[in-house]
XYZ file of C-alpha atoms in Angstrom:
522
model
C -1.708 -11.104 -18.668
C -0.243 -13.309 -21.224
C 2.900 -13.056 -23.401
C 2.281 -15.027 -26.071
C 2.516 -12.816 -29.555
C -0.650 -15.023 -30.631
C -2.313 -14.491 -27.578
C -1.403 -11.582 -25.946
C -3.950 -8.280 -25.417
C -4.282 -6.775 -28.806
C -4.680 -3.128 -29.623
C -7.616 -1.460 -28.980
C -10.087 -0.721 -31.836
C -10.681 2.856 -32.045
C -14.517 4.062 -32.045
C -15.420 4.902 -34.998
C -16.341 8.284 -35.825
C -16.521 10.618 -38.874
C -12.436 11.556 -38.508
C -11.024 8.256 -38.043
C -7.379 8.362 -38.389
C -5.989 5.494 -41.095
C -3.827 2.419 -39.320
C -0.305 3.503 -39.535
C 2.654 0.756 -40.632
C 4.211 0.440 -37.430
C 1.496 0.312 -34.936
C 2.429 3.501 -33.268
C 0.379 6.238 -33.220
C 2.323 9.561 -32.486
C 3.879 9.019 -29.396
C 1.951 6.097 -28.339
C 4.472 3.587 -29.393
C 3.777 0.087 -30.157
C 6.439 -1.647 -28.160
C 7.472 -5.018 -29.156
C 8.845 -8.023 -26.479
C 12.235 -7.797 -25.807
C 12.548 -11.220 -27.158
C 11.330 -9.481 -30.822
C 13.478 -7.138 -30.733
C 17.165 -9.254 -30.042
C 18.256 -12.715 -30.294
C 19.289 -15.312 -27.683
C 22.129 -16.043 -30.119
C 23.773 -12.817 -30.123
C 24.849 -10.411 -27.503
C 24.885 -6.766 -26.642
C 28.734 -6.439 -26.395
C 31.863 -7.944 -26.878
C 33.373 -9.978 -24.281
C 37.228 -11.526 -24.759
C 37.213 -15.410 -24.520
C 36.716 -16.322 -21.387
C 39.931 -18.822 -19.595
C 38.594 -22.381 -19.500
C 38.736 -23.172 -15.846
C 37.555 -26.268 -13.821
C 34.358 -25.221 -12.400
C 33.547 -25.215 -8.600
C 30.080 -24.811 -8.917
C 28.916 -28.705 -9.346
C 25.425 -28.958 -9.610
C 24.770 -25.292 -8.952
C 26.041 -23.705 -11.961
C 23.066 -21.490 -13.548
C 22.112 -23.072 -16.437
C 21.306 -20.277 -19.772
C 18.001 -18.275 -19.249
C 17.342 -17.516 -22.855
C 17.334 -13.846 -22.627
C 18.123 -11.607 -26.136
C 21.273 -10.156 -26.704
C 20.483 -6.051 -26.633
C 22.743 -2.870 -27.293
C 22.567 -0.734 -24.463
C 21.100 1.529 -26.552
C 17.823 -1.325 -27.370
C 17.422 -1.498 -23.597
C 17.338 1.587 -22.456
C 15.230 2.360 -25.742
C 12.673 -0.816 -24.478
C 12.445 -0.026 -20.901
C 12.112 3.829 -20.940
C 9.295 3.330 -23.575
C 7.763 0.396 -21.285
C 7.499 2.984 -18.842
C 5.754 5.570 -20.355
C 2.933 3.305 -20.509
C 2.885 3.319 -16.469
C 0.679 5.458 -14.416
C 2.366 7.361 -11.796
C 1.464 9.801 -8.932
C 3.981 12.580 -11.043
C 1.091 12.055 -13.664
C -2.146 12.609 -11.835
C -4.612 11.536 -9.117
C -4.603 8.099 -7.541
C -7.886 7.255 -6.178
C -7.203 3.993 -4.572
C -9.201 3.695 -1.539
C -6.945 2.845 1.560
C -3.779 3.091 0.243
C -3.157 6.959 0.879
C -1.138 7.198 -2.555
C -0.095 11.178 -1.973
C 2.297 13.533 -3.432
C 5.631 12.655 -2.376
C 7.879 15.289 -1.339
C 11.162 15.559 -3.093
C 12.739 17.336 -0.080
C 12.248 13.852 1.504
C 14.228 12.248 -1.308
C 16.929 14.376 -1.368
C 17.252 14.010 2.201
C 17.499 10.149 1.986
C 19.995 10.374 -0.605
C 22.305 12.741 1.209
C 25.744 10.235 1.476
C 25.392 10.617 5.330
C 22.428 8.382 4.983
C 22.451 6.351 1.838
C 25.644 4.687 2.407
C 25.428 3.553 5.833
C 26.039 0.100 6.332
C 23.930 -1.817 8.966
C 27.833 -3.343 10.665
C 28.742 -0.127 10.785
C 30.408 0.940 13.971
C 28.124 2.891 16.543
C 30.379 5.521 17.157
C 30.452 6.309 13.311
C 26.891 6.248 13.319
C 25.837 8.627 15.456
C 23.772 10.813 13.193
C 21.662 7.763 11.653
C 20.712 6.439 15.229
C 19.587 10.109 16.701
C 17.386 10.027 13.278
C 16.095 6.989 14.552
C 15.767 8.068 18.307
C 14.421 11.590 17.120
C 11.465 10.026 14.916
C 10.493 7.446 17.252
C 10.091 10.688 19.762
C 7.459 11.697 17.408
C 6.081 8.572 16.844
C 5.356 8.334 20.715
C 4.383 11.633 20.825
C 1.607 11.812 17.723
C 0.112 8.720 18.907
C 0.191 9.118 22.583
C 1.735 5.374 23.079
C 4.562 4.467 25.361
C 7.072 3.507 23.375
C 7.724 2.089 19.882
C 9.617 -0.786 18.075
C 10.993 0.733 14.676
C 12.292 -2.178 13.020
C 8.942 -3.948 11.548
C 8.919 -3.256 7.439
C 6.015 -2.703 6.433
C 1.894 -2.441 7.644
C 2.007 -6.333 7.532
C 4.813 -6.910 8.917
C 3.823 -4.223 11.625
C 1.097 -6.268 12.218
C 2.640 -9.369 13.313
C 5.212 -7.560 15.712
C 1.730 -6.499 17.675
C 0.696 -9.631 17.773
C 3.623 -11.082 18.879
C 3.928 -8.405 21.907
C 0.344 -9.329 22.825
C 1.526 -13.221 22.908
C 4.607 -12.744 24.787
C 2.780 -10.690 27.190
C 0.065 -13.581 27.955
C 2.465 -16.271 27.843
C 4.647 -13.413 30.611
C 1.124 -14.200 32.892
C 0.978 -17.773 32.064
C -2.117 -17.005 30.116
C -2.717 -19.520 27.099
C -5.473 -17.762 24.595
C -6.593 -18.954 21.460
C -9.216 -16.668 19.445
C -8.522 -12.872 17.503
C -11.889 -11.005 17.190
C -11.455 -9.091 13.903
C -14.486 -6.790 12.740
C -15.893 -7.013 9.263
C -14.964 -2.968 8.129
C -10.739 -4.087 9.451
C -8.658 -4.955 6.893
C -7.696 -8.068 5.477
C -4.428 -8.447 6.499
C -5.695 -8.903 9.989
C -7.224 -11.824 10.116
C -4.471 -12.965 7.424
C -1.803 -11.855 10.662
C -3.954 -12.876 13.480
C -4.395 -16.656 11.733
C -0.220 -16.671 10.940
C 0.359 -16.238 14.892
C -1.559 -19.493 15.402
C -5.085 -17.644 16.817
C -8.448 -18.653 15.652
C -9.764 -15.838 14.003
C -13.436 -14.851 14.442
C -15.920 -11.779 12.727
C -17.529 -9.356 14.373
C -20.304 -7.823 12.385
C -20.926 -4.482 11.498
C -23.771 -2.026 11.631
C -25.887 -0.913 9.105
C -24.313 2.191 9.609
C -20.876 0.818 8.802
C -18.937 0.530 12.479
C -18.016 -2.315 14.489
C -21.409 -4.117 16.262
C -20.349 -3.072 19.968
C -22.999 -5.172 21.167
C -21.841 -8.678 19.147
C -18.537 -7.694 20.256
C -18.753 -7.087 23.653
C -20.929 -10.526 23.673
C -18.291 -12.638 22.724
C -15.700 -11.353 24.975
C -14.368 -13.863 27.395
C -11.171 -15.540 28.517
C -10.416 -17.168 25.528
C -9.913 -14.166 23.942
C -6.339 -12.397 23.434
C -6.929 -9.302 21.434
C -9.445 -7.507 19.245
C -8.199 -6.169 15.610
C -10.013 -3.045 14.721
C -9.349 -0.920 12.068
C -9.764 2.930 12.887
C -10.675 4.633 10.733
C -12.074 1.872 9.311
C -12.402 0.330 6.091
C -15.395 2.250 4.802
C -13.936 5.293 5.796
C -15.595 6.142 9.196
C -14.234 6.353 12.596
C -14.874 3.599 15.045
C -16.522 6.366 17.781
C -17.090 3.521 20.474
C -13.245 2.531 20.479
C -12.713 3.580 23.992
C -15.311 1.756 25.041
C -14.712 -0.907 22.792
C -11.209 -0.966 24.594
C -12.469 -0.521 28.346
C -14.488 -3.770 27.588
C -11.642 -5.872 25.975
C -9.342 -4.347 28.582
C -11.948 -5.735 31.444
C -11.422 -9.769 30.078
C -7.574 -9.300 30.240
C -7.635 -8.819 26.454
C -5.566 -6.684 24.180
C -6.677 -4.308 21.697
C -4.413 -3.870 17.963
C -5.455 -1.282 15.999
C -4.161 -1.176 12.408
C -2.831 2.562 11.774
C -2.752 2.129 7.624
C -5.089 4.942 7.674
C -3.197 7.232 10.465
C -2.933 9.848 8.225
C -7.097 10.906 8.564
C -6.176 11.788 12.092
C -2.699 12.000 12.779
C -2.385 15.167 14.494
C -6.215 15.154 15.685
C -6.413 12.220 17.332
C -3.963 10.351 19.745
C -5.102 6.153 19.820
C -3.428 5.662 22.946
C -5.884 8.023 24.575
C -8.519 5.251 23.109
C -6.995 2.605 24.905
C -5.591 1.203 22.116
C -2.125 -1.353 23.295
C -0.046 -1.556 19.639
C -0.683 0.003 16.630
C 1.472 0.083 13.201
C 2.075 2.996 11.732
C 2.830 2.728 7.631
C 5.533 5.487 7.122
C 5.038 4.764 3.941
C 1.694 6.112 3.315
C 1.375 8.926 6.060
C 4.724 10.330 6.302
C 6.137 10.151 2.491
C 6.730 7.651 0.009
C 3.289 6.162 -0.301
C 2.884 2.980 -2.142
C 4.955 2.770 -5.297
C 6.599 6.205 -5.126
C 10.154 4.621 -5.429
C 11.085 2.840 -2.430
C 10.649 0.206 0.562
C 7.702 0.420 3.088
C 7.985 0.520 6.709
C 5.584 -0.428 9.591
C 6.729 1.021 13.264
C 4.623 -0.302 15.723
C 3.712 1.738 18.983
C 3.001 0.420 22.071
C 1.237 0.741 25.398
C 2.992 0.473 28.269
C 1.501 -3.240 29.251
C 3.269 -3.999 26.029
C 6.612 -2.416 26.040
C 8.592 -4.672 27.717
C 8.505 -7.121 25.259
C 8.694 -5.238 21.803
C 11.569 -6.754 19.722
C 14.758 -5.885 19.279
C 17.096 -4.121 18.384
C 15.792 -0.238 19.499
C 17.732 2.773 20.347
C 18.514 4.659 23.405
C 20.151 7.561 24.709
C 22.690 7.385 26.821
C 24.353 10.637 27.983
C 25.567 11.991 25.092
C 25.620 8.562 23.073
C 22.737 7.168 20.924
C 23.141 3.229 21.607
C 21.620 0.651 19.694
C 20.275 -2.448 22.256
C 20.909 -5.569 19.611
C 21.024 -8.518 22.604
C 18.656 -9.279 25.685
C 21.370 -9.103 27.853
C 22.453 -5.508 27.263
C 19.413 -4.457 28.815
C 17.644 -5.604 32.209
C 14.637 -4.410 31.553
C 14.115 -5.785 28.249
C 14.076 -8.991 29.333
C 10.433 -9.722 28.235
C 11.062 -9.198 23.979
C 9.745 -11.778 22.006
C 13.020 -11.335 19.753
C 13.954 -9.969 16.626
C 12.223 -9.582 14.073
C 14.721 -8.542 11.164
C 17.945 -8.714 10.346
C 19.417 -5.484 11.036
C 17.313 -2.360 11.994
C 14.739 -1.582 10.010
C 14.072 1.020 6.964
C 16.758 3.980 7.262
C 15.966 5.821 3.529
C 11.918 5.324 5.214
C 13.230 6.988 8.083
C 15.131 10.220 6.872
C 11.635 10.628 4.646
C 9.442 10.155 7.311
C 11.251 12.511 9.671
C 11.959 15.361 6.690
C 8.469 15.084 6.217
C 7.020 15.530 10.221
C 9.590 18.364 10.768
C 8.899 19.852 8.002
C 4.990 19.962 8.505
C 5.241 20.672 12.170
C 2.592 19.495 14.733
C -0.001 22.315 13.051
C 0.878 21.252 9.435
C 0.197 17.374 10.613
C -2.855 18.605 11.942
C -3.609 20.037 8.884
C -2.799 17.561 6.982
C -5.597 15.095 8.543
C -8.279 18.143 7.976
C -7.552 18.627 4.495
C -7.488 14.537 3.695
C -11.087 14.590 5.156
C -11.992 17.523 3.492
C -10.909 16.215 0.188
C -12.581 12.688 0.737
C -16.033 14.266 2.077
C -16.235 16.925 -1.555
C -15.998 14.035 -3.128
C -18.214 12.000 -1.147
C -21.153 14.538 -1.817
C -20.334 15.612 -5.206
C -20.635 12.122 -6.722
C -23.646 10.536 -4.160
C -26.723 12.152 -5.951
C -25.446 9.528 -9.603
C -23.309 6.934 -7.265
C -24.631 5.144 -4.360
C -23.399 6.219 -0.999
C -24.260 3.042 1.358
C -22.854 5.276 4.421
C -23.377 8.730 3.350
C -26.074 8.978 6.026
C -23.277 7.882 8.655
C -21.410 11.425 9.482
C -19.111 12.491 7.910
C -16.649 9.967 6.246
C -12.863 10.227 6.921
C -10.346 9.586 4.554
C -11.699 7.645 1.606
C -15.104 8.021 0.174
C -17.088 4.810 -0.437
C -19.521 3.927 -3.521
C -21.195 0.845 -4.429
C -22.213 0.003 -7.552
C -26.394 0.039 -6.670
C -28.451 2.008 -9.390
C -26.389 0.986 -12.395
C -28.196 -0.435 -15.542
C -28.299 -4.104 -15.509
C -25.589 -5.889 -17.267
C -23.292 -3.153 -16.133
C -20.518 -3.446 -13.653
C -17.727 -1.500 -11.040
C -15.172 -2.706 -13.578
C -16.808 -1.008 -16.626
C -16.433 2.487 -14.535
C -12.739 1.552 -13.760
C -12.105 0.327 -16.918
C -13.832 4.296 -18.640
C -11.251 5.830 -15.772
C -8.543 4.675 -18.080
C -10.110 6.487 -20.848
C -10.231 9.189 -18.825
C -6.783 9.306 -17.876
C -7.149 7.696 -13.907
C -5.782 4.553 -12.453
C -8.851 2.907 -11.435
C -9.784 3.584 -7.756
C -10.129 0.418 -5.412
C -12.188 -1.893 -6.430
C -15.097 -4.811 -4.417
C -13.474 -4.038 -1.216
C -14.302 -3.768 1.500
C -16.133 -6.775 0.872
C -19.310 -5.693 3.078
C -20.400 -3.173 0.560
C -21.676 -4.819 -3.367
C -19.355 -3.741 -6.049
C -17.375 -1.586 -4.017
C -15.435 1.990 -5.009
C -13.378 3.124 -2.862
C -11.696 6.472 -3.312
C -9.182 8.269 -1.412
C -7.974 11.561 -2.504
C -5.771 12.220 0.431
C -4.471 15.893 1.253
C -2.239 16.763 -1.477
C -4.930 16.839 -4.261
C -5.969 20.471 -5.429
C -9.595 21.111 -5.730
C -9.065 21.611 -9.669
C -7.734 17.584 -9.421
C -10.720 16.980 -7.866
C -13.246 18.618 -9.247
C -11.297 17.102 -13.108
C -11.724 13.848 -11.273
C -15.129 14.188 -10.181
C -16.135 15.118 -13.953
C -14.671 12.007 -15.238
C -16.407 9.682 -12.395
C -19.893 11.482 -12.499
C -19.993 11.019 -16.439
C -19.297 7.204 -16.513
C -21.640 6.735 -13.948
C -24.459 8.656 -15.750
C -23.455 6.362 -19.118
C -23.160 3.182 -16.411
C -27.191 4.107 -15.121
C -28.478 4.715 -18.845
C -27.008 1.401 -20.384
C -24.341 2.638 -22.636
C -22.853 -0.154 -24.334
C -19.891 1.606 -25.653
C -18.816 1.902 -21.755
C -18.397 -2.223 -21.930
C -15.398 -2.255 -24.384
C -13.543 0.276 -22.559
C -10.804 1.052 -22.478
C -10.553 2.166 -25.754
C -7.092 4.666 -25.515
C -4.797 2.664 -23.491
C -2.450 0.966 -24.949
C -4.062 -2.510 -24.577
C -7.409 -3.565 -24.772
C -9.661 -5.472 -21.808
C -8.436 -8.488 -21.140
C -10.831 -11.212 -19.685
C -9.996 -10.829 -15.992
C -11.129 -14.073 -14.468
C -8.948 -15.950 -17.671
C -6.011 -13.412 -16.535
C -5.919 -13.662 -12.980
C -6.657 -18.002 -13.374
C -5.148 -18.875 -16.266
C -1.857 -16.411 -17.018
C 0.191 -17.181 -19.955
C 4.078 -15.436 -18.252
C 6.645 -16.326 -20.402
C 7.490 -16.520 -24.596
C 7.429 -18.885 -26.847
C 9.553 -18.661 -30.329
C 6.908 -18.780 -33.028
C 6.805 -22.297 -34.945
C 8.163 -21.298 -37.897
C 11.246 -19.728 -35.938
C 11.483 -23.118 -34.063
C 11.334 -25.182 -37.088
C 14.098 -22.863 -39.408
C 16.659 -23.642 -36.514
């Protein structure tokens, strides 16, 4: 979005009606504030405090001293004033439903929190010495236990960050273990409905990365894929449950097959949490998966803190997860940081990160699994489904359902934008959502459905969310299908109007510029 004062998104124009309110003299209405830049507010030639004169000292930096940045001088009071009134202009889970399709955004705990800020925890440092550490590594130990146990893998390498990042670790197994067999492969099968950080991950690693189609039904094309399985072929990235919310049913055979050409089979766990509990993927014959803690155990996306992507593996691929991971040794937890500390382990690939991975993720995660239990996981998965399917037939007889005729979906329901009245768009019904008080849910992806919406309620939503939710949805998609043009300049009550997203997203306009006048008085 740009910056410029001239040029930046303007206030939206109210819709006229009989009570219009008159235009106030500061911009703010109530408690809607108009907030100016922090560059309108201060001055780059004065600051926020008073600092003694500094001792004139021959500098050591040479041609790495930071040259001035420009920014305004503030009183603490002005900044916190700025930023705290910045962020009431945020959307937040605290605040209300987050539809966004495949990114599990859920209530976040605050047990969890206060267990990842209890000192124990929070002020660990990763050069700590073992012995000190004792309780941090048996965290570790304890929720990779789980891990293992929920997803019926071998073991698990906890030190990937994030779903990504998870990603590549897989990957990496799978190459070490063909290069272990002397077995040079080239090509990554990835089916349409996976997500798009696969083939992003699968092309990083240096594999050629070919579709796999899917049905009309919205799975992976077991017959297209089992077709193009040969020797050249390393592994198969599948997404389950997939992208457009179903579950891949033929994934066992799916695996069998890949399993039969010496191949290895990822799956990408982002969406864990529709079965955790209900289904175990190592029973599918799946060899790694990630696992975001992140989204399925606490702290989904944006509630406050770093992501992290454990990735479990089969037993084929065990032997050469990265380092470091933890073990127990009598009555010792013992982190293995070099090759040589461990005979077995001779086969890792390496390390991946610096130190050992997410600890605040992993106090969260754990408060969170033993404070569910294995039923309340379990239940967990039935109510996410639950949640995503009321929505799914509440909304499909004034949205269009492309797989509402596939079963049951899983955890995110899927519209297209089919049936609306020409001219009209997925963004105009995202952009009404604001009206209505919702962060847009996700929008044109999965790419294989037209103007896709793709919601995901996830477990933690009460049926009075929903059903507010489902009121707001169902009437912009009845003013959507009968042409209503006032749906095209929404949003109306944000703070901001529209902005032109292609100009936005192509042509962004980041940083200030004094006006002329300003320039031209100095």
């Amino acid at each position: 979005m740009t910056m410029l004062k001239e040029g930046r998104p303007t206030t939206p124009v109210a819709v006229v009606d009989a009570h219009m309110a008159p235009a106030t003299a500061t911009g703010n209405r109530a408690l809607m504030l108009e907030e100016a830049l922090i560059f309108e507010i201060g001055s780059t030639e004065t600051t926020g405090v008073d600092f003694a004169p500094a001792p004139k000292v021959a500098s050591r930096l040479g041609g790495l001293a930071r040259k001035a940045i420009g920014l305004p001088g503030l009183s603490e009071q002005e900044t916190v004033r700025h930023y705290t009134r910045l962020s009431r202009q945020n959307y937040a889970i605290d605040l209300g439903l987050f539809p966004l399709g495949s990114c599990t955004m859920k209530h976040n705990p605050r047990l969890n929190e206060k267990v990842a800020r209890m000192p124990g925890f929070a002020d660990l440092h990763p050069l700590a010495p073992q012995s000190t550490v004792q309780g941090a590594l048996a965290v570790i130990h304890e929720l990779a236990a789980w891990l293992v146990t929920l997803t019926g893998m071998h073991s698990v390498a906890m030190s990937p960050k994030a779903g990504a990042h998870g990603e590549l670790c897989g990957l990496l197994a799978i190459r070490a273990a063909l290069e272990a067999r002397g077995d040079a492969r080239s090509v990554v099968l990835v089916p349409e409905s996976a997500h798009g950080t696969n083939p992003a991950t699968a092309a990083f690693c240096g594999y050629q990365v070919e579709d796999i189609p899917a049905t009309p039904e919205g799975r992976v094309d077991l017959a297209a894929l089992t077709a193009r399985l040969g020797p050249d072929v390393a592994a198969v990235m599948i997404t389950n449950p997939n992208t457009c919310g179903l579950f891949e049913r033929d994934l066992k055979t799916i695996s069998d097959a890949v399993h039969a050409v010496g191949a290895f089979v990822y799956c990408d766990g982002a969406n864990f949490n529709a079965i955790v509990g209900r289904v175990r993927p190592g029973d599918l014959g799946v060899d790694a998966m990630h696992i975001n803690l992140h989204k399925t155990f606490s702290t989904p996306h944006g509630g406050g803190g770093p992501g992290s992507g454990p990735v479990v593996l089969s037993a084929a691929l065990a032997p050469y997860a990265p380092l470091p991971f933890v073990e127990k040794q009598g009555d010792q937890f013992v982190l293995i940081e070099e090759e040589s500390a461990q005979d077995h382990h001779g086969g890792t690939f390496g390390r991946m990160v610096a130190f050992h991975g997410q600890m605040g993720m992993f106090t969260r995660a754990l408060a969170y699994i033993m404070s569910h239990g294995a039923d309340g996981l379990r239940q967990v998965a039935e109510d996410a489904v639950l949640n995503a399917n009321y929505i799914l037939r509440s909304l499909d007889d004034v949205l269009d359902a492309p797989f509402g005729a596939s079963g049951p979906c899983m955890h995110e329901a899927l519209f297209s934008d089919k049936g609306l009245a020409e001219g009209f768009t997925t963004l105009d019904i995202a952009k009404g959502l604001i009206d209505e008080g919702f962060h847009p849910m996700t929008m044109y992806f999965p790419l294989v459905v037209h103007g896709a919406m793709l919601i995901e309620p996830t477990e933690t939503e009460s049926k009075a969310a929903l059903d507010q939710f489902i009121l707001a949805l169902r009437s912009l998609a009845e003013r959507a299908k009968a042409g209503d043009e006032l749906l095209k300049g929404a949003p109306y009550h944000a703070p901001r109007r529209r902005l032109d997203e292609t100009l936005a997203a192509r042509k962004p306009v980041l940083t200030w510029e004094a006006p002329v006048q300003a320039q031209a008085a100095e």
